[in-house]
Coordinates of N, CA and C in Angstrom, one line a residue:
A68 N 111.1 67.7 209.6 CA 111.1 66.3 209.0 C 110.2 65.5 209.8
S69 N 109.4 64.7 209.1 CA 108.5 63.8 209.7 C 109.1 62.4 209.9
T70 N 108.6 61.7 210.8 CA 109.0 60.3 211.1 C 108.4 59.3 210.1
A71 N 109.1 58.3 209.7 CA 108.6 57.3 208.8 C 107.6 56.5 209.6
P72 N 106.6 55.9 208.9 CA 105.6 55.0 209.6 C 106.3 53.8 210.2
T73 N 105.7 53.2 211.2 CA 106.2 52.0 211.8 C 105.0 51.0 212.0
W74 N 105.3 49.7 211.8 CA 104.4 48.7 212.0 C 104.2 48.4 213.5
T75 N 103.0 48.2 214.0 CA 102.7 47.7 215.3 C 102.4 46.2 215.3
T76 N 102.0 45.7 214.2 CA 101.7 44.2 214.0 C 103.1 43.5 213.7
N77 N 103.4 42.5 214.5 CA 104.6 41.8 214.3 C 104.7 41.1 213.0
A78 N 105.8 41.0 212.4 CA 106.0 40.2 211.2 C 105.8 38.7 211.4
G79 N 105.5 38.0 210.3 CA 105.4 36.6 210.5 C 103.9 36.2 210.3
S80 N 103.6 35.0 210.9 CA 102.2 34.4 210.7 C 101.1 35.3 211.3
L81 N 100.1 35.5 210.5 CA 98.9 36.1 211.0 C 97.8 35.1 211.4
G82 N 98.2 33.8 211.3 CA 97.3 32.7 211.7 C 97.0 31.7 210.7
T83 N 96.2 30.7 211.1 CA 95.8 29.6 210.3 C 94.2 29.8 210.1
I84 N 93.8 29.8 208.9 CA 92.4 30.1 208.7 C 91.8 28.9 207.9
A85 N 90.6 28.5 208.2 CA 89.9 27.4 207.5 C 89.7 27.8 206.0
G86 N 90.1 26.9 205.1 CA 89.9 27.1 203.7 C 88.4 27.4 203.4
N87 N 88.1 28.3 202.5 CA 86.8 28.7 202.1 C 86.1 29.6 203.1
F88 N 86.9 30.0 204.2 CA 86.3 30.9 205.2 C 85.9 32.2 204.6
S89 N 84.8 32.8 205.1 CA 84.3 34.1 204.6 C 84.2 35.0 205.8
G90 N 84.9 36.2 205.7 CA 84.8 37.2 206.8 C 86.1 37.9 207.0
T91 N 86.4 38.4 208.2 CA 87.7 39.1 208.5 C 88.7 38.1 208.9
V92 N 89.8 38.0 208.2 CA 90.9 37.1 208.4 C 91.8 37.6 209.5
A93 N 92.2 38.9 209.4 CA 93.1 39.5 210.3 C 93.1 41.0 210.1
T94 N 93.7 41.7 211.0 CA 93.9 43.2 210.8 C 95.3 43.5 211.2
V95 N 96.0 44.2 210.3 CA 97.3 44.7 210.6 C 97.3 46.2 210.9
A96 N 98.3 46.6 211.6 CA 98.3 48.0 212.1 C 99.7 48.6 212.1
G97 N 99.7 49.9 211.9 CA 100.9 50.7 212.0 C 100.6 52.1 212.5
T98 N 101.7 52.8 212.8 CA 101.5 54.2 213.3 C 102.3 55.1 212.6
S99 N 102.0 56.4 212.7 CA 102.7 57.5 212.0 C 102.3 58.8 212.6
D100 N 103.0 59.8 212.3 CA 102.6 61.2 212.7 C 101.6 61.8 211.8
S101 N 101.2 61.0 210.8 CA 100.2 61.4 209.8 C 99.3 60.2 209.5
T102 N 98.4 60.4 208.6 CA 97.5 59.3 208.1 C 98.3 58.2 207.4
V103 N 98.0 57.0 207.7 CA 98.7 55.9 207.0 C 97.7 55.1 206.1
S104 N 98.3 54.5 205.0 CA 97.5 53.6 204.2 C 98.2 52.3 204.0
Y105 N 97.5 51.3 203.8 CA 98.0 49.9 203.7 C 97.9 49.4 202.2
S106 N 98.9 48.8 201.7 CA 98.9 48.2 200.4 C 99.7 46.9 200.4
E107 N 99.6 46.1 199.3 CA 100.4 44.9 199.1 C 101.4 45.2 198.1
T108 N 102.7 44.8 198.3 CA 103.7 44.9 197.3 C 103.9 43.7 196.5
T109 N 103.4 42.5 197.0 CA 103.4 41.3 196.3 C 102.0 41.1 195.7
S110 N 101.8 40.1 194.9 CA 100.4 39.8 194.4 C 100.0 38.4 194.8
V111 N 100.0 38.2 196.1 CA 99.6 36.9 196.7 C 98.3 37.0 197.5
L112 N 98.3 38.0 198.4 CA 97.2 38.2 199.3 C 95.9 38.5 198.5
T113 N 96.0 39.5 197.6 CA 94.8 39.9 196.9 C 94.6 39.2 195.6
N114 N 95.4 38.2 195.3 CA 95.2 37.5 194.0 C 94.1 36.5 194.2
A115 N 93.1 36.5 193.3 CA 92.0 35.6 193.4 C 92.4 34.1 193.3
S116 N 93.5 33.8 192.6 CA 93.9 32.4 192.4 C 94.9 32.0 193.5
Q117 N 95.1 32.9 194.5 CA 96.0 32.5 195.6 C 95.2 32.7 196.9
A118 N 95.6 33.6 197.8 CA 94.9 33.8 199.1 C 93.4 34.3 198.9
N119 N 93.2 35.1 197.8 CA 91.8 35.5 197.5 C 91.2 36.4 198.6
C120 N 92.0 37.4 199.1 CA 91.6 38.3 200.1 C 91.5 39.8 199.6
S121 N 90.9 40.6 200.4 CA 90.9 42.1 200.1 C 91.6 42.7 201.3
L122 N 92.4 43.8 201.0 CA 93.0 44.6 202.0 C 92.4 46.0 202.1
N123 N 91.9 46.4 203.2 CA 91.3 47.7 203.3 C 92.5 48.7 203.5
S124 N 92.6 49.6 202.6 CA 93.8 50.5 202.6 C 93.7 51.5 203.7
S125 N 92.6 51.7 204.3 CA 92.4 52.6 205.4 C 92.6 52.0 206.8
T126 N 92.0 50.8 207.0 CA 91.9 50.2 208.3 C 92.9 49.1 208.5
G127 N 93.5 48.5 207.4 CA 94.4 47.4 207.5 C 93.7 46.0 207.7
A128 N 92.3 46.0 207.6 CA 91.6 44.8 207.7 C 91.7 43.9 206.4
I129 N 92.0 42.6 206.7 CA 92.1 41.7 205.6 C 90.9 40.8 205.6
T130 N 90.1 40.9 204.6 CA 88.8 40.1 204.5 C 88.8 39.2 203.3
T131 N 87.8 38.3 203.3 CA 87.7 37.4 202.2 C 86.2 36.9 202.1
T132 N 85.8 36.5 200.9 CA 84.6 35.8 200.8 C 84.8 34.3 200.5
D133 N 86.0 33.9 200.3 CA 86.4 32.5 200.0 C 87.9 32.3 200.2
F134 N 88.3 32.2 201.4 CA 89.8 32.2 201.7 C 90.4 31.0 200.9
G135 N 91.5 31.3 200.2 CA 92.2 30.3 199.4 C 91.6 30.0 198.0
G136 N 90.4 30.7 197.7 CA 89.8 30.5 196.4 C 89.4 29.0 196.2
S137 N 89.8 28.5 195.0 CA 89.4 27.2 194.6 C 90.3 26.1 195.2
S138 N 91.4 26.5 195.9 CA 92.3 25.5 196.4 C 91.7 24.7 197.5
T139 N 92.0 23.4 197.6 CA 91.5 22.5 198.7 C 92.7 21.9 199.4
T140 N 93.9 22.5 199.1 CA 95.2 22.0 199.7 C 95.6 23.0 200.7
P141 N 96.0 22.5 201.9 CA 96.5 23.5 202.9 C 97.8 24.2 202.3
T142 N 97.7 25.5 202.4 CA 98.8 26.3 201.8 C 99.2 27.5 202.7
T143 N 100.5 27.8 202.7 CA 100.9 29.0 203.4 C 101.2 30.1 202.3
Y144 N 100.5 31.2 202.5 CA 100.6 32.3 201.6 C 101.5 33.4 202.2
N145 N 102.6 33.6 201.6 CA 103.6 34.6 202.0 C 103.4 35.9 201.2
F146 N 103.3 37.1 201.9 CA 103.1 38.3 201.2 C 103.7 39.5 201.9
T147 N 103.9 40.6 201.3 CA 104.5 41.8 201.9 C 103.5 42.9 201.8
L148 N 103.3 43.6 202.9 CA 102.4 44.7 203.0 C 103.3 46.0 203.2
R149 N 102.8 47.1 202.7 CA 103.5 48.4 202.8 C 102.6 49.4 203.5
L150 N 103.2 50.0 204.5 CA 102.6 51.1 205.2 C 103.1 52.4 204.6
T151 N 102.2 53.3 204.2 CA 102.6 54.6 203.6 C 102.0 55.7 204.3
D152 N 102.8 56.7 204.7 CA 102.2 57.9 205.4 C 101.9 59.0 204.4
A153 N 101.3 60.1 205.0 CA 100.9 61.2 204.1 C 102.1 61.9 203.4
E154 N 103.3 61.7 203.9 CA 104.5 62.3 203.2 C 105.1 61.4 202.2
G155 N 104.5 60.2 202.0 CA 105.0 59.2 201.0 C 106.1 58.3 201.6
Q156 N 106.3 58.4 202.9 CA 107.4 57.5 203.5 C 106.7 56.1 203.7
T157 N 107.5 55.1 203.5 CA 107.0 53.7 203.5 C 107.8 52.8 204.5
A158 N 107.1 51.8 204.9 CA 107.7 50.7 205.7 C 107.1 49.4 205.3
D159 N 107.9 48.4 204.9 CA 107.4 47.1 204.4 C 107.5 46.1 205.5
R160 N 106.6 45.1 205.5 CA 106.7 44.0 206.5 C 106.2 42.7 205.8
N161 N 106.8 41.6 206.1 CA 106.4 40.3 205.6 C 105.5 39.6 206.5
F162 N 104.4 39.0 206.0 CA 103.4 38.3 206.7 C 103.1 37.0 206.0
S163 N 102.4 36.1 206.7 CA 101.9 34.9 206.1 C 100.6 34.5 206.7
L164 N 99.7 33.8 205.9 CA 98.5 33.3 206.3 C 98.5 31.8 205.8
T165 N 98.0 30.9 206.6 CA 97.9 29.5 206.2 C 96.5 29.0 206.2
S166 N 96.1 28.3 205.1 CA 94.8 27.7 205.0 C 94.8 26.3 205.5
S167 N 93.7 25.9 206.1 CA 93.6 24.5 206.6 C 92.3 23.9 206.1
F168 N 92.4 22.6 205.9 CA 91.2 21.9 205.4 C 91.0 20.6 206.2
G169 N 89.7 20.2 206.4 CA 89.5 19.0 207.1 C 89.6 19.1 208.6
A170 N 89.5 18.0 209.3 CA 89.5 18.0 210.7 C 90.9 18.1 211.2
T171 N 91.1 18.8 212.3 CA 92.4 19.0 212.9 C 92.3 18.6 214.4
G172 N 93.3 18.2 215.0 CA 93.3 17.8 216.4 C 92.7 16.4 216.6
G173 N 92.5 16.0 217.8 CA 92.0 14.6 218.1 C 90.5 14.6 218.4
G174 N 89.9 13.5 218.2 CA 88.5 13.4 218.5 C 88.3 11.9 219.1
Q175 N 87.3 11.8 219.9 CA 87.1 10.4 220.5 C 85.6 10.1 220.3
F176 N 85.4 8.9 219.9 CA 84.0 8.4 219.8 C 83.8 7.3 220.8
N177 N 82.7 7.3 221.5 CA 82.5 6.2 222.5 C 81.4 5.3 222.0

């Protein structure tokens, strides 16, 4: 009997990303005694009208060309990813990404 896959990335927030960001947002990871693949069980992360990201099923990399799509409102996107091993065993984990817009923090002008 083989062991089910396990996540090495902690559940919860993967960070706050600037809205309209383009590039790699985050990378999730898991381990198994065989090859693993990554997929989304919800339709939030990869939905063009929501987080607007792509999930690499082999590497776990989450990328985007326009994070948050057309939204200009700070939003927290909650989604569930599934880790599947070669034997078809799965492990699900909940994650979130938050978009931010505009200036954050303090600034001083003299």
